[in-house]
XYZ file of C-alpha atoms in Angstrom:
253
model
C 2.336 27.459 10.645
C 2.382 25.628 7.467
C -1.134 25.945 5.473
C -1.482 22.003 5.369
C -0.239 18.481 6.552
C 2.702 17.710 3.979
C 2.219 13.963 4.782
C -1.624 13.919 4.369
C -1.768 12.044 1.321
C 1.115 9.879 1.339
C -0.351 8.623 5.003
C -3.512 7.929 3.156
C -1.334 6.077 0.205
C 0.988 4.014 2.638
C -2.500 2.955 4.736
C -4.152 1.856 1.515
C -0.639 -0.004 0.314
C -0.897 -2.098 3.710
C -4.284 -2.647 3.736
C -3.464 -4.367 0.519
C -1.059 -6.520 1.045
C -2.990 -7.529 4.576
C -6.158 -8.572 2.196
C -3.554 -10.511 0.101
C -2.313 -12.356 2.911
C -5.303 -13.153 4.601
C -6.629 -14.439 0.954
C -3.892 -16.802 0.478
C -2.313 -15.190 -2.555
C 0.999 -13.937 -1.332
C 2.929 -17.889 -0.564
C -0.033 -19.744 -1.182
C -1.270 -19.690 2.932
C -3.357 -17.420 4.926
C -1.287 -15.720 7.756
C -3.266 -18.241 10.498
C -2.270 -21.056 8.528
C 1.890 -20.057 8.631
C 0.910 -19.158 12.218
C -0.332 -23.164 13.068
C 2.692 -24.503 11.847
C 4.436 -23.317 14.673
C 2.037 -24.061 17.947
C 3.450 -22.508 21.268
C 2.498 -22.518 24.678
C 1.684 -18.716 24.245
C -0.491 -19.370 21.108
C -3.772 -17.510 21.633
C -7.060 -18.279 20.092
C -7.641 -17.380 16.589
C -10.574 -14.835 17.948
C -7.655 -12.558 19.478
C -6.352 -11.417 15.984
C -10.141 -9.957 14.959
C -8.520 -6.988 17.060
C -6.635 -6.268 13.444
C -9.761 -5.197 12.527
C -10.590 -2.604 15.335
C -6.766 -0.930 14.995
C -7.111 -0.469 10.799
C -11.028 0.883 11.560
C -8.986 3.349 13.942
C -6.457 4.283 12.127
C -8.739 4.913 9.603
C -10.639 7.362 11.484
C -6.781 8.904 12.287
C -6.432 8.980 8.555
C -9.861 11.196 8.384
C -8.933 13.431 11.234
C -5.531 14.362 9.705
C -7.355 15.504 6.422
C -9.359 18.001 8.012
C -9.234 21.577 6.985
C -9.183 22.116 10.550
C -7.201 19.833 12.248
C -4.942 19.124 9.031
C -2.783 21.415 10.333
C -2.369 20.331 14.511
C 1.280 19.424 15.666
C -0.264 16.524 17.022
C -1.101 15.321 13.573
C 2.103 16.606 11.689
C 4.452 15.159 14.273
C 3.212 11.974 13.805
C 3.047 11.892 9.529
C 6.154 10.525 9.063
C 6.417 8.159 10.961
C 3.349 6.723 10.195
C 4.410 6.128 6.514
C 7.344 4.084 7.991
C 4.806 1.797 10.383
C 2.641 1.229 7.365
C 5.777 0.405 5.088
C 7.428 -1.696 8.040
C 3.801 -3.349 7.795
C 4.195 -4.278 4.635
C 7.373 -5.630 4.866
C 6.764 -7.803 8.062
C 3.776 -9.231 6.121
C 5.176 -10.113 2.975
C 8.686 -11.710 4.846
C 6.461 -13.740 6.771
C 3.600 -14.857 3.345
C 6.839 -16.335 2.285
C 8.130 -17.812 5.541
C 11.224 -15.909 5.965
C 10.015 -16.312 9.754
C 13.147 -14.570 11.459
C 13.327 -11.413 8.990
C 9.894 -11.434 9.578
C 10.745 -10.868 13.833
C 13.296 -8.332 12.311
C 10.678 -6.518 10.463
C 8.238 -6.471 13.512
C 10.341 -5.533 16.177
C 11.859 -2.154 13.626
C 7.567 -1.691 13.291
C 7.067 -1.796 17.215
C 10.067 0.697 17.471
C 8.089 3.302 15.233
C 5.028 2.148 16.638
C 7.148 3.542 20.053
C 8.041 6.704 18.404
C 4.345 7.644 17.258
C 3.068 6.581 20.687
C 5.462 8.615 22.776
C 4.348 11.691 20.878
C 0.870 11.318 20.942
C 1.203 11.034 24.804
C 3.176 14.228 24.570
C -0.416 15.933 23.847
C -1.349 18.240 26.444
C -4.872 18.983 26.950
C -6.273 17.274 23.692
C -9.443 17.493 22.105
C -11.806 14.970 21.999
C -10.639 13.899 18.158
C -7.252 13.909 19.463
C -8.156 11.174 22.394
C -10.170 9.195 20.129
C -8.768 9.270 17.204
C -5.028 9.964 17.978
C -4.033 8.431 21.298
C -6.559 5.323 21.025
C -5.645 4.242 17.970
C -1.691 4.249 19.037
C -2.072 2.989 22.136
C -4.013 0.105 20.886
C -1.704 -0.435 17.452
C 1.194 -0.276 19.619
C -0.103 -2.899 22.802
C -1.066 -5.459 20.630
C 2.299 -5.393 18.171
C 4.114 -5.292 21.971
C 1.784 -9.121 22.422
C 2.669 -9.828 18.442
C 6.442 -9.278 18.579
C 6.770 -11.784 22.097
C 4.284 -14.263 20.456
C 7.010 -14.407 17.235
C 9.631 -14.681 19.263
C 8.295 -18.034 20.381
C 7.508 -19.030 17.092
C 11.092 -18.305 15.852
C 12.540 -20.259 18.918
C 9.963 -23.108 17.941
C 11.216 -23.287 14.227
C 14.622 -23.641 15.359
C 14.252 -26.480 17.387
C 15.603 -24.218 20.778
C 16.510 -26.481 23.610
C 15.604 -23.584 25.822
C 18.986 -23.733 28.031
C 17.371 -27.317 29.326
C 14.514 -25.539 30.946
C 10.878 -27.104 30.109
C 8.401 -24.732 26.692
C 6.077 -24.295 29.656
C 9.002 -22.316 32.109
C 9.609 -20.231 28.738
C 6.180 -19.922 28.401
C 5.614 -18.181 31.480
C 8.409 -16.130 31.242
C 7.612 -14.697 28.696
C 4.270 -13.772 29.842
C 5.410 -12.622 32.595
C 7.893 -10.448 30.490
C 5.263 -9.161 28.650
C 3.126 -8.227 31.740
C 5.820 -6.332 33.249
C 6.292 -4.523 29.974
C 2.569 -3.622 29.949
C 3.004 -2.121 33.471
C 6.307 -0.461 32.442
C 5.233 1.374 29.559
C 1.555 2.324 30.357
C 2.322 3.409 33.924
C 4.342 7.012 33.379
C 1.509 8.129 31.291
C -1.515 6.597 32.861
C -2.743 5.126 30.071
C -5.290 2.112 30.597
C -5.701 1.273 27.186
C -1.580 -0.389 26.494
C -2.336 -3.255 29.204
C -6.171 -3.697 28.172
C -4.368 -4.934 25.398
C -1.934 -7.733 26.524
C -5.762 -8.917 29.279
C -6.977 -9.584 25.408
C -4.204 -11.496 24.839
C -4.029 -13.307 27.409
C -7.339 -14.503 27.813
C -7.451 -15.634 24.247
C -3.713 -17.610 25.169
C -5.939 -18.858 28.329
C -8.644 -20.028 25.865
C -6.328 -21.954 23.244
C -4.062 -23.272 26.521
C -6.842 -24.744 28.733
C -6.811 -28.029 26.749
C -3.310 -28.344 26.312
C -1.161 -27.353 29.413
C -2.904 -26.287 32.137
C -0.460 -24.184 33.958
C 0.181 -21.971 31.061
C -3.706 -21.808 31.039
C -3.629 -20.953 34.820
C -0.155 -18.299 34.544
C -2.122 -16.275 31.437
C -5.461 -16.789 33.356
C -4.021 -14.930 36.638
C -1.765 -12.263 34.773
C -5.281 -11.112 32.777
C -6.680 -10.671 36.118
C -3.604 -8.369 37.518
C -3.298 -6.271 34.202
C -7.198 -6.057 34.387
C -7.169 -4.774 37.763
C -4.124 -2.702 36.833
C -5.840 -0.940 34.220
C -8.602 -0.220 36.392
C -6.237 1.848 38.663
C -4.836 3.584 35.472
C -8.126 4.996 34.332
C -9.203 6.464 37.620
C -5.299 7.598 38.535
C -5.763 9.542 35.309
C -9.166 11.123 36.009
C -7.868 11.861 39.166
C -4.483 13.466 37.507
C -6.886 15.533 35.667
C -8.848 16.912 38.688
């Protein structure tokens, strides 16, 4: 077994580079507007509250704590934690580049740039499900932070899809915004069932019921039905993710 994690530091150096570039764009200097502010030029039926992005927040304080428990002398060293290295770098650089493609409103090879982050968000959160038996850092500060990282860029990646059908003016194959807005929350609840269910994991659709609600929130004023369709799909993946997390205690017994 190799002495220490070969990726340790440049994990620590491509978190730091993103975190960058996110204070950048939150601050207005990259383009000249906040990321909200490209985000309300493009209003969509599936457009949640502005409270539902504080979750950025909760995923960097996470992955921070990853960041800490893949320096350890002890745990430095854990397949779980090497496995993942890699592929980390490439989330945080795909980060960047999502960000910095969308400060300057190149709004489709901004999709591009999400959709290649989801798929290594995929990769890391297949292997840390692959983790037999792990230790309590390794649930907390492994599989939640994945799990959540990767849920909410699943919500992220159908919101932008919207948005880039909005900016191009898509007729929508003469169905009605609020038919495509329920499909696609309806896509993205069956996606939060299809994913978390072979691995039990309660945390992947907690994450679209926070979406949901906060597109519930922003829709209640507007359309009511999309208010209603994101309203009674936060309920099922609620309920749904209740069954997960006893299904997986009862796994373990």
């Amino acid at each position: 077994m190799l002495r220490s994690n070969p990726y340790k530091w440049w994990n620590w150096l491509a978190f730091v580079a993103a975190m960058v570039v996110n204070a950048l764009a939150n601050t207005a200097v990259l383009g000249g507007k906040t990321t909200g502010e490209i985000s309300d030029q493009y209003p969509t039926m599936i457009t949640p509250e502005g409270y539902a992005f504080t979750i950025w927040s909760l995923i960097y304080v996470l992955l921070l704590g990853f960041l800490l428990y893949q320096s350890g002398r002890v745990t430095e060293t854990r397949d779980s934690v090497r496995s993942i290295g890699p592929w980390f770098i490439i989330s945080c650089v795909l980060n960047i580049a999502w960000l910095l493609l969308w400060q300057y409103e190149y709004i489709e090879l901004s999709l591009v740039a999400m959709v290649l982050l989801l798929l290594s968000l995929f990769v890391i959160y297949r292997r840390t499900r692959s983790i037999y038996y792990p230790t309590s850092g390794e649930m907390w500060l492994i599989k939640l932070p994945f799990s959540l990282y990767f849920g909410w860029l699943s919500v992220a990646v159908i919101l932008n899809i919207a948005i880039v059908l909005k900016k191009n003016g898509w007729n929508g194959f003469g169905l009605s915004e609020l038919v495509w807005a329920v499909v696609f929350l309806l896509a993205g609840a069956l996606i939060a069932i299809l994913v978390s269910y072979p691995y039990r994991d309660s945390i992947y659709p907690l994450v679209f019921v926070w979406g949901y609600v906060a597109i519930a929130l922003e829709q209640q004023d507007q359309v009511e039905r999309a208010f209603i369709a994101a309203l009674i799909l936060a309920i099922i993946l609620f309920v749904y993710a209740i069954y997960l997390f006893f299904a997986r205690s009862r796994d373990r017994d």
